PDB file of C-alpha atoms and ligand atoms in Angstrom:
ATOM      1  CA  UNK A  25    -144.432  -4.873 -50.736  1.00  0.00           C
ATOM      2  CA  UNK A  26    -145.422  -7.201 -47.908  1.00  0.00           C
ATOM      3  CA  UNK A  27    -144.746  -7.026 -44.175  1.00  0.00           C
ATOM      4  CA  UNK A  28    -143.241  -4.240 -42.154  1.00  0.00           C
ATOM      5  CA  UNK A  29    -139.767  -4.249 -43.677  1.00  0.00           C
ATOM      6  CA  UNK A  30    -139.144  -1.991 -46.650  1.00  0.00           C
ATOM      7  CA  UNK A  31    -138.318  -4.593 -49.299  1.00  0.00           C
ATOM      8  CA  UNK A  32    -137.233  -3.733 -52.795  1.00  0.00           C
ATOM      9  CA  UNK A  33    -137.155  -6.766 -55.047  1.00  0.00           C
ATOM     10  CA  UNK A  34    -134.989  -7.275 -58.074  1.00  0.00           C
ATOM     11  CA  UNK A  35    -136.681  -9.345 -60.781  1.00  0.00           C
ATOM     12  CA  UNK A  36    -134.962 -12.636 -61.551  1.00  0.00           C
ATOM     13  CA  UNK A  37    -132.184 -12.130 -64.077  1.00  0.00           C
ATOM     14  CA  UNK A  38    -131.826  -8.411 -63.401  1.00  0.00           C
ATOM     15  CA  UNK A  39    -128.253  -7.298 -62.947  1.00  0.00           C
ATOM     16  CA  UNK A  40    -127.260  -5.459 -59.827  1.00  0.00           C
ATOM     17  CA  UNK A  41    -123.935  -3.797 -59.333  1.00  0.00           C
ATOM     18  CA  UNK A  42    -123.458  -3.150 -55.688  1.00  0.00           C
ATOM     19  CA  UNK A  43    -122.196  -4.604 -52.471  1.00  0.00           C
ATOM     20  CA  UNK A  44    -123.338  -8.217 -52.063  1.00  0.00           C
ATOM     21  CA  UNK A  45    -123.417  -7.699 -48.296  1.00  0.00           C
ATOM     22  CA  UNK A  46    -126.394  -5.341 -48.783  1.00  0.00           C
ATOM     23  CA  UNK A  47    -128.478  -8.037 -50.473  1.00  0.00           C
ATOM     24  CA  UNK A  48    -130.588 -10.869 -49.140  1.00  0.00           C
ATOM     25  CA  UNK A  49    -132.029 -13.704 -51.236  1.00  0.00           C
ATOM     26  CA  UNK A  50    -135.296 -15.434 -50.407  1.00  0.00           C
ATOM     27  CA  UNK A  51    -134.381 -19.039 -49.440  1.00  0.00           C
ATOM     28  CA  UNK A  52    -137.567 -20.359 -51.084  1.00  0.00           C
ATOM     29  CA  UNK A  53    -137.874 -18.518 -54.409  1.00  0.00           C
ATOM     30  CA  UNK A  54    -134.406 -16.885 -54.790  1.00  0.00           C
ATOM     31  CA  UNK A  55    -135.794 -13.377 -55.299  1.00  0.00           C
ATOM     32  CA  UNK A  56    -133.104 -10.907 -54.236  1.00  0.00           C
ATOM     33  CA  UNK A  57    -133.803  -7.874 -52.072  1.00  0.00           C
ATOM     34  CA  UNK A  58    -131.745  -5.033 -50.716  1.00  0.00           C
ATOM     35  CA  UNK A  59    -131.628  -5.590 -46.948  1.00  0.00           C
ATOM     36  CA  UNK A  60    -134.274  -3.499 -45.193  1.00  0.00           C
ATOM     37  CA  UNK A  61    -134.002  -2.015 -41.711  1.00  0.00           C
ATOM     38  CA  UNK A  62    -136.050  -4.362 -39.563  1.00  0.00           C
ATOM     39  CA  UNK A  63    -136.421  -3.491 -35.901  1.00  0.00           C
ATOM     40  CA  UNK A  64    -137.304  -5.941 -33.132  1.00  0.00           C
ATOM     41  CA  UNK A  65    -140.899  -7.225 -33.434  1.00  0.00           C
ATOM     42  CA  UNK A  66    -141.006  -6.346 -37.148  1.00  0.00           C
ATOM     43  CA  UNK A  67    -140.736  -8.912 -39.906  1.00  0.00           C
ATOM     44  CA  UNK A  68    -139.508  -8.728 -43.483  1.00  0.00           C
ATOM     45  CA  UNK A  69    -141.474 -11.115 -45.686  1.00  0.00           C
ATOM     46  CA  UNK A  70    -140.792 -12.136 -49.304  1.00  0.00           C
ATOM     47  CA  UNK A  71    -143.267 -10.281 -51.535  1.00  0.00           C
ATOM     48  CA  UNK A  72    -143.475 -13.216 -53.963  1.00  0.00           C
ATOM     49  CA  UNK A  73    -143.753 -16.340 -51.773  1.00  0.00           C
ATOM     50  CA  UNK A  74    -144.355 -14.855 -48.271  1.00  0.00           C
ATOM     51  CA  UNK A  75    -141.344 -16.674 -46.720  1.00  0.00           C
ATOM     52  CA  UNK A  76    -140.130 -14.841 -43.608  1.00  0.00           C
ATOM     53  CA  UNK A  77    -136.708 -13.378 -44.440  1.00  0.00           C
ATOM     54  CA  UNK A  78    -135.821 -11.417 -41.307  1.00  0.00           C
ATOM     55  CA  UNK A  79    -137.601 -11.480 -37.941  1.00  0.00           C
ATOM     56  CA  UNK A  80    -135.269 -10.223 -35.214  1.00  0.00           C
ATOM     57  CA  UNK A  81    -136.538 -10.550 -31.656  1.00  0.00           C
ATOM     58  CA  UNK A  82    -134.939  -9.255 -28.531  1.00  0.00           C
ATOM     59  CA  UNK A  83    -133.845 -12.055 -26.174  1.00  0.00           C
ATOM     60  CA  UNK A  84    -134.589 -14.658 -28.878  1.00  0.00           C
ATOM     61  CA  UNK A  85    -131.082 -16.118 -28.329  1.00  0.00           C
ATOM     62  CA  UNK A  86    -131.722 -16.862 -24.638  1.00  0.00           C
ATOM     63  CA  UNK A  87    -135.147 -18.330 -25.396  1.00  0.00           C
ATOM     64  CA  UNK A  88    -133.658 -20.464 -28.182  1.00  0.00           C
ATOM     65  CA  UNK A  89    -130.991 -21.837 -25.844  1.00  0.00           C
ATOM     66  CA  UNK A  90    -133.629 -22.536 -23.164  1.00  0.00           C
ATOM     67  CA  UNK A  91    -135.833 -24.339 -25.703  1.00  0.00           C
ATOM     68  CA  UNK A  92    -132.887 -26.306 -27.116  1.00  0.00           C
ATOM     69  CA  UNK A  93    -131.760 -27.472 -23.668  1.00  0.00           C
ATOM     70  CA  UNK A  94    -135.358 -28.479 -22.858  1.00  0.00           C
ATOM     71  CA  UNK A  95    -135.646 -30.462 -26.097  1.00  0.00           C
ATOM     72  CA  UNK A  96    -132.268 -32.160 -25.431  1.00  0.00           C
ATOM     73  CA  UNK A  97    -133.390 -33.246 -21.938  1.00  0.00           C
ATOM     74  CA  UNK A  98    -136.728 -34.478 -23.316  1.00  0.00           C
ATOM     75  CA  UNK A  99    -135.024 -36.501 -26.077  1.00  0.00           C
ATOM     76  CA  UNK A 100    -132.815 -38.250 -23.497  1.00  0.00           C
ATOM     77  CA  UNK A 101    -135.878 -38.880 -21.297  1.00  0.00           C
ATOM     78  CA  UNK A 102    -137.853 -40.160 -24.302  1.00  0.00           C
ATOM     79  CA  UNK A 103    -135.149 -42.798 -24.871  1.00  0.00           C
ATOM     80  CA  UNK A 104    -135.162 -43.975 -21.274  1.00  0.00           C
ATOM     81  CA  UNK A 105    -138.897 -44.286 -20.570  1.00  0.00           C
ATOM     82  CA  UNK A 106    -141.206 -46.900 -22.169  1.00  0.00           C
ATOM     83  CA  UNK A 107    -142.688 -45.628 -25.426  1.00  0.00           C
ATOM     84  CA  UNK A 108    -145.699 -47.893 -25.374  1.00  0.00           C
ATOM     85  CA  UNK A 109    -147.052 -51.012 -23.829  1.00  0.00           C
ATOM     86  CA  UNK A 110    -148.856 -53.525 -25.974  1.00  0.00           C
ATOM     87  CA  UNK A 111    -151.163 -56.148 -24.552  1.00  0.00           C
ATOM     88  CA  UNK A 112    -152.892 -59.024 -26.322  1.00  0.00           C
ATOM     89  CA  UNK A 113    -154.314 -62.302 -25.000  1.00  0.00           C
ATOM     90  CA  UNK A 114    -153.323 -61.469 -21.425  1.00  0.00           C
ATOM     91  CA  UNK A 115    -149.654 -60.731 -22.212  1.00  0.00           C
ATOM     92  CA  UNK A 116    -148.192 -57.241 -21.798  1.00  0.00           C
ATOM     93  CA  UNK A 117    -144.952 -55.858 -23.114  1.00  0.00           C
ATOM     94  CA  UNK A 118    -143.282 -52.473 -22.487  1.00  0.00           C
ATOM     95  CA  UNK A 119    -140.780 -51.106 -24.971  1.00  0.00           C
ATOM     96  CA  UNK A 120    -138.596 -48.007 -25.012  1.00  0.00           C
ATOM     97  CA  UNK A 121    -137.141 -46.525 -28.187  1.00  0.00           C
ATOM     98  CA  UNK A 122    -133.611 -47.710 -27.332  1.00  0.00           C
ATOM     99  CA  UNK A 123    -134.806 -51.262 -26.580  1.00  0.00           C
ATOM    100  CA  UNK A 124    -136.779 -51.338 -29.830  1.00  0.00           C
ATOM    101  CA  UNK A 125    -133.882 -50.043 -31.918  1.00  0.00           C
ATOM    102  CA  UNK A 126    -131.513 -52.660 -30.504  1.00  0.00           C
ATOM    103  CA  UNK A 127    -134.002 -55.552 -30.542  1.00  0.00           C
ATOM    104  CA  UNK A 128    -133.980 -56.268 -34.287  1.00  0.00           C
ATOM    105  CA  UNK A 129    -131.488 -58.360 -36.217  1.00  0.00           C
ATOM    106  CA  UNK A 130    -130.582 -58.604 -39.900  1.00  0.00           C
ATOM    107  CA  UNK A 131    -131.792 -55.933 -42.344  1.00  0.00           C
ATOM    108  CA  UNK A 132    -134.376 -54.674 -39.833  1.00  0.00           C
ATOM    109  CA  UNK A 133    -131.559 -53.748 -37.441  1.00  0.00           C
ATOM    110  CA  UNK A 134    -130.187 -51.356 -40.089  1.00  0.00           C
ATOM    111  CA  UNK A 135    -133.617 -49.761 -40.393  1.00  0.00           C
ATOM    112  CA  UNK A 136    -134.089 -49.450 -36.636  1.00  0.00           C
ATOM    113  CA  UNK A 137    -130.601 -47.955 -36.214  1.00  0.00           C
ATOM    114  CA  UNK A 138    -131.418 -45.464 -39.000  1.00  0.00           C
ATOM    115  CA  UNK A 139    -134.622 -44.505 -37.174  1.00  0.00           C
ATOM    116  CA  UNK A 140    -132.660 -44.052 -33.943  1.00  0.00           C
ATOM    117  CA  UNK A 141    -130.185 -41.871 -35.840  1.00  0.00           C
ATOM    118  CA  UNK A 142    -132.864 -39.636 -37.371  1.00  0.00           C
ATOM    119  CA  UNK A 143    -134.994 -39.191 -34.251  1.00  0.00           C
ATOM    120  CA  UNK A 144    -132.316 -39.083 -31.545  1.00  0.00           C
ATOM    121  CA  UNK A 145    -128.717 -38.673 -32.715  1.00  0.00           C
ATOM    122  CA  UNK A 146    -129.188 -36.010 -35.420  1.00  0.00           C
ATOM    123  CA  UNK A 147    -131.569 -33.797 -33.359  1.00  0.00           C
ATOM    124  CA  UNK A 148    -129.117 -33.998 -30.424  1.00  0.00           C
ATOM    125  CA  UNK A 149    -126.161 -32.997 -32.667  1.00  0.00           C
ATOM    126  CA  UNK A 150    -128.206 -30.180 -34.239  1.00  0.00           C
ATOM    127  CA  UNK A 151    -129.353 -28.683 -30.926  1.00  0.00           C
ATOM    128  CA  UNK A 152    -125.889 -29.009 -29.356  1.00  0.00           C
ATOM    129  CA  UNK A 153    -124.401 -27.093 -32.299  1.00  0.00           C
ATOM    130  CA  UNK A 154    -127.098 -24.410 -31.949  1.00  0.00           C
ATOM    131  CA  UNK A 155    -126.345 -23.982 -28.229  1.00  0.00           C
ATOM    132  CA  UNK A 156    -122.594 -23.860 -29.006  1.00  0.00           C
ATOM    133  CA  UNK A 157    -123.190 -21.086 -31.584  1.00  0.00           C
ATOM    134  CA  UNK A 158    -125.679 -19.033 -29.544  1.00  0.00           C
ATOM    135  CA  UNK A 159    -124.060 -19.205 -26.085  1.00  0.00           C
ATOM    136  CA  UNK A 160    -121.297 -16.621 -26.796  1.00  0.00           C
ATOM    137  CA  UNK A 161    -123.678 -14.395 -28.825  1.00  0.00           C
ATOM    138  CA  UNK A 162    -126.166 -13.884 -25.975  1.00  0.00           C
ATOM    139  CA  UNK A 163    -123.338 -12.917 -23.627  1.00  0.00           C
ATOM    140  CA  UNK A 164    -122.050 -10.384 -26.210  1.00  0.00           C
ATOM    141  CA  UNK A 165    -118.820 -12.340 -26.543  1.00  0.00           C
ATOM    142  CA  UNK A 166    -117.006 -12.956 -29.851  1.00  0.00           C
ATOM    143  CA  UNK A 167    -118.356 -16.024 -31.724  1.00  0.00           C
ATOM    144  CA  UNK A 168    -116.987 -19.420 -30.665  1.00  0.00           C
ATOM    145  CA  UNK A 169    -114.250 -21.012 -32.828  1.00  0.00           C
ATOM    146  CA  UNK A 170    -115.736 -22.475 -36.049  1.00  0.00           C
ATOM    147  CA  UNK A 171    -119.145 -21.038 -35.071  1.00  0.00           C
ATOM    148  CA  UNK A 172    -120.060 -20.315 -38.722  1.00  0.00           C
ATOM    149  CA  UNK A 173    -119.266 -23.889 -39.763  1.00  0.00           C
ATOM    150  CA  UNK A 174    -121.163 -25.195 -36.727  1.00  0.00           C
ATOM    151  CA  UNK A 175    -124.257 -23.146 -37.589  1.00  0.00           C
ATOM    152  CA  UNK A 176    -124.063 -24.153 -41.267  1.00  0.00           C
ATOM    153  CA  UNK A 177    -123.900 -27.832 -40.222  1.00  0.00           C
ATOM    154  CA  UNK A 178    -126.791 -27.342 -37.787  1.00  0.00           C
ATOM    155  CA  UNK A 179    -128.866 -25.830 -40.622  1.00  0.00           C
ATOM    156  CA  UNK A 180    -127.877 -28.642 -43.019  1.00  0.00           C
ATOM    157  CA  UNK A 181    -129.150 -31.174 -40.464  1.00  0.00           C
ATOM    158  CA  UNK A 182    -132.632 -29.590 -40.224  1.00  0.00           C
ATOM    159  CA  UNK A 183    -134.227 -31.788 -42.962  1.00  0.00           C
ATOM    160  CA  UNK A 184    -132.717 -34.921 -41.328  1.00  0.00           C
ATOM    161  CA  UNK A 185    -133.907 -34.132 -37.836  1.00  0.00           C
ATOM    162  CA  UNK A 186    -137.155 -36.073 -37.689  1.00  0.00           C
ATOM    163  CA  UNK A 187    -138.212 -36.397 -34.048  1.00  0.00           C
ATOM    164  CA  UNK A 188    -141.540 -34.683 -34.693  1.00  0.00           C
ATOM    165  CA  UNK A 189    -142.236 -36.612 -37.918  1.00  0.00           C
ATOM    166  CA  UNK A 190    -141.588 -39.840 -36.000  1.00  0.00           C
ATOM    167  CA  UNK A 191    -144.147 -38.822 -33.352  1.00  0.00           C
ATOM    168  CA  UNK A 192    -146.849 -38.211 -35.972  1.00  0.00           C
ATOM    169  CA  UNK A 193    -145.996 -41.491 -37.771  1.00  0.00           C
ATOM    170  CA  UNK A 194    -146.242 -43.398 -34.492  1.00  0.00           C
ATOM    171  CA  UNK A 195    -149.605 -41.832 -33.668  1.00  0.00           C
ATOM    172  CA  UNK A 196    -151.001 -43.010 -37.029  1.00  0.00           C
ATOM    173  CA  UNK A 197    -149.501 -46.527 -36.671  1.00  0.00           C
ATOM    174  CA  UNK A 198    -150.765 -46.946 -33.109  1.00  0.00           C
ATOM    175  CA  UNK A 199    -154.326 -45.940 -34.005  1.00  0.00           C
ATOM    176  CA  UNK A 200    -154.263 -48.734 -36.631  1.00  0.00           C
ATOM    177  CA  UNK A 201    -152.689 -51.182 -34.150  1.00  0.00           C
ATOM    178  CA  UNK A 202    -155.240 -50.454 -31.412  1.00  0.00           C
ATOM    179  CA  UNK A 203    -157.805 -52.581 -33.317  1.00  0.00           C
ATOM    180  CA  UNK A 204    -155.679 -55.699 -32.786  1.00  0.00           C
ATOM    181  CA  UNK A 205    -154.158 -55.180 -29.319  1.00  0.00           C
ATOM    182  CA  UNK A 206    -154.430 -53.035 -26.206  1.00  0.00           C
ATOM    183  CA  UNK A 207    -152.034 -50.180 -26.828  1.00  0.00           C
ATOM    184  CA  UNK A 208    -151.133 -47.945 -23.895  1.00  0.00           C
ATOM    185  CA  UNK A 209    -148.949 -44.927 -24.566  1.00  0.00           C
ATOM    186  CA  UNK A 210    -145.956 -44.753 -22.210  1.00  0.00           C
ATOM    187  CA  UNK A 211    -144.318 -41.566 -20.837  1.00  0.00           C
ATOM    188  CA  UNK A 212    -141.978 -41.382 -23.864  1.00  0.00           C
ATOM    189  CA  UNK A 213    -144.927 -41.084 -26.273  1.00  0.00           C
ATOM    190  CA  UNK A 214    -146.239 -38.039 -24.378  1.00  0.00           C
ATOM    191  CA  UNK A 215    -142.723 -36.592 -24.253  1.00  0.00           C
ATOM    192  CA  UNK A 216    -142.605 -36.864 -28.048  1.00  0.00           C
ATOM    193  CA  UNK A 217    -145.958 -35.058 -28.251  1.00  0.00           C
ATOM    194  CA  UNK A 218    -144.430 -32.155 -26.283  1.00  0.00           C
ATOM    195  CA  UNK A 219    -141.304 -32.321 -28.473  1.00  0.00           C
ATOM    196  CA  UNK A 220    -143.411 -31.703 -31.598  1.00  0.00           C
ATOM    197  CA  UNK A 221    -144.648 -28.400 -30.154  1.00  0.00           C
ATOM    198  CA  UNK A 222    -141.222 -27.322 -28.847  1.00  0.00           C
ATOM    199  CA  UNK A 223    -139.428 -28.074 -32.125  1.00  0.00           C
ATOM    200  CA  UNK A 224    -141.957 -25.931 -34.026  1.00  0.00           C
ATOM    201  CA  UNK A 225    -141.586 -23.153 -31.417  1.00  0.00           C
ATOM    202  CA  UNK A 226    -137.775 -23.277 -31.767  1.00  0.00           C
ATOM    203  CA  UNK A 227    -138.081 -22.960 -35.520  1.00  0.00           C
ATOM    204  CA  UNK A 228    -140.535 -20.042 -35.312  1.00  0.00           C
ATOM    205  CA  UNK A 229    -138.288 -18.178 -32.879  1.00  0.00           C
ATOM    206  CA  UNK A 230    -135.085 -18.535 -34.871  1.00  0.00           C
ATOM    207  CA  UNK A 231    -134.115 -15.650 -37.163  1.00  0.00           C
ATOM    208  CA  UNK A 232    -131.372 -17.189 -39.275  1.00  0.00           C
ATOM    209  CA  UNK A 233    -130.433 -13.830 -40.791  1.00  0.00           C
ATOM    210  CA  UNK A 234    -129.821 -12.316 -37.332  1.00  0.00           C
ATOM    211  CA  UNK A 235    -127.671 -15.279 -36.268  1.00  0.00           C
ATOM    212  CA  UNK A 236    -125.533 -15.119 -39.432  1.00  0.00           C
ATOM    213  CA  UNK A 237    -125.179 -11.354 -38.954  1.00  0.00           C
ATOM    214  CA  UNK A 238    -123.944 -11.735 -35.368  1.00  0.00           C
ATOM    215  CA  UNK A 239    -121.465 -14.401 -36.484  1.00  0.00           C
ATOM    216  CA  UNK A 240    -119.877 -11.960 -38.949  1.00  0.00           C
ATOM    217  CA  UNK A 241    -118.384  -9.809 -36.175  1.00  0.00           C
TER     218      UNK A 241
HETATM  219 ZN1   ZN B  20    -139.668 -15.799 -51.879  1.00  0.00          ZN
END
């Protein structure tokens, strides 16, 4: 038994005749548990792989919405401001993410549009869906129409939402490039650095079990 929650695991393959609503499966290793009582500030952790299963927090919904709105504003700002300025042999050039994505032609334009999609469009869709789902919950209203589908789609988009991966990739590429040219990070690069932290914070704060539970009512 790990964590504060009282978890009882069923070995893989064991049969269990009971109400499925009383069971929770570990999303990483599929071990099935009967749902423990987890109060605010407690966590239920998988005994086999230590994945967090339930971590309800009071006011997490409001904080999640605040973080999501902040990330949305930062993503829009990151598109508008120059990402970096490169100088070599006396020439300087500023480029924003939008300019860069639209500057290529041919097969490179497909690649740059895909990058724009993964780092801007998908994160924006994902966070908008999350705000749509959480807004009625924090006001103790009934869930919004199609809220379950919206949350499922938002969760399905998580692996495709790559704003923070892009930031790390750029940092590596720019360190290499700085040998050949003067590279100055623009405001958008620093915004992406902040985004990395906020996206991780959003993920840490979100208890998916609690959200699904509140969408059942
Ligand atoms: Zn597990």
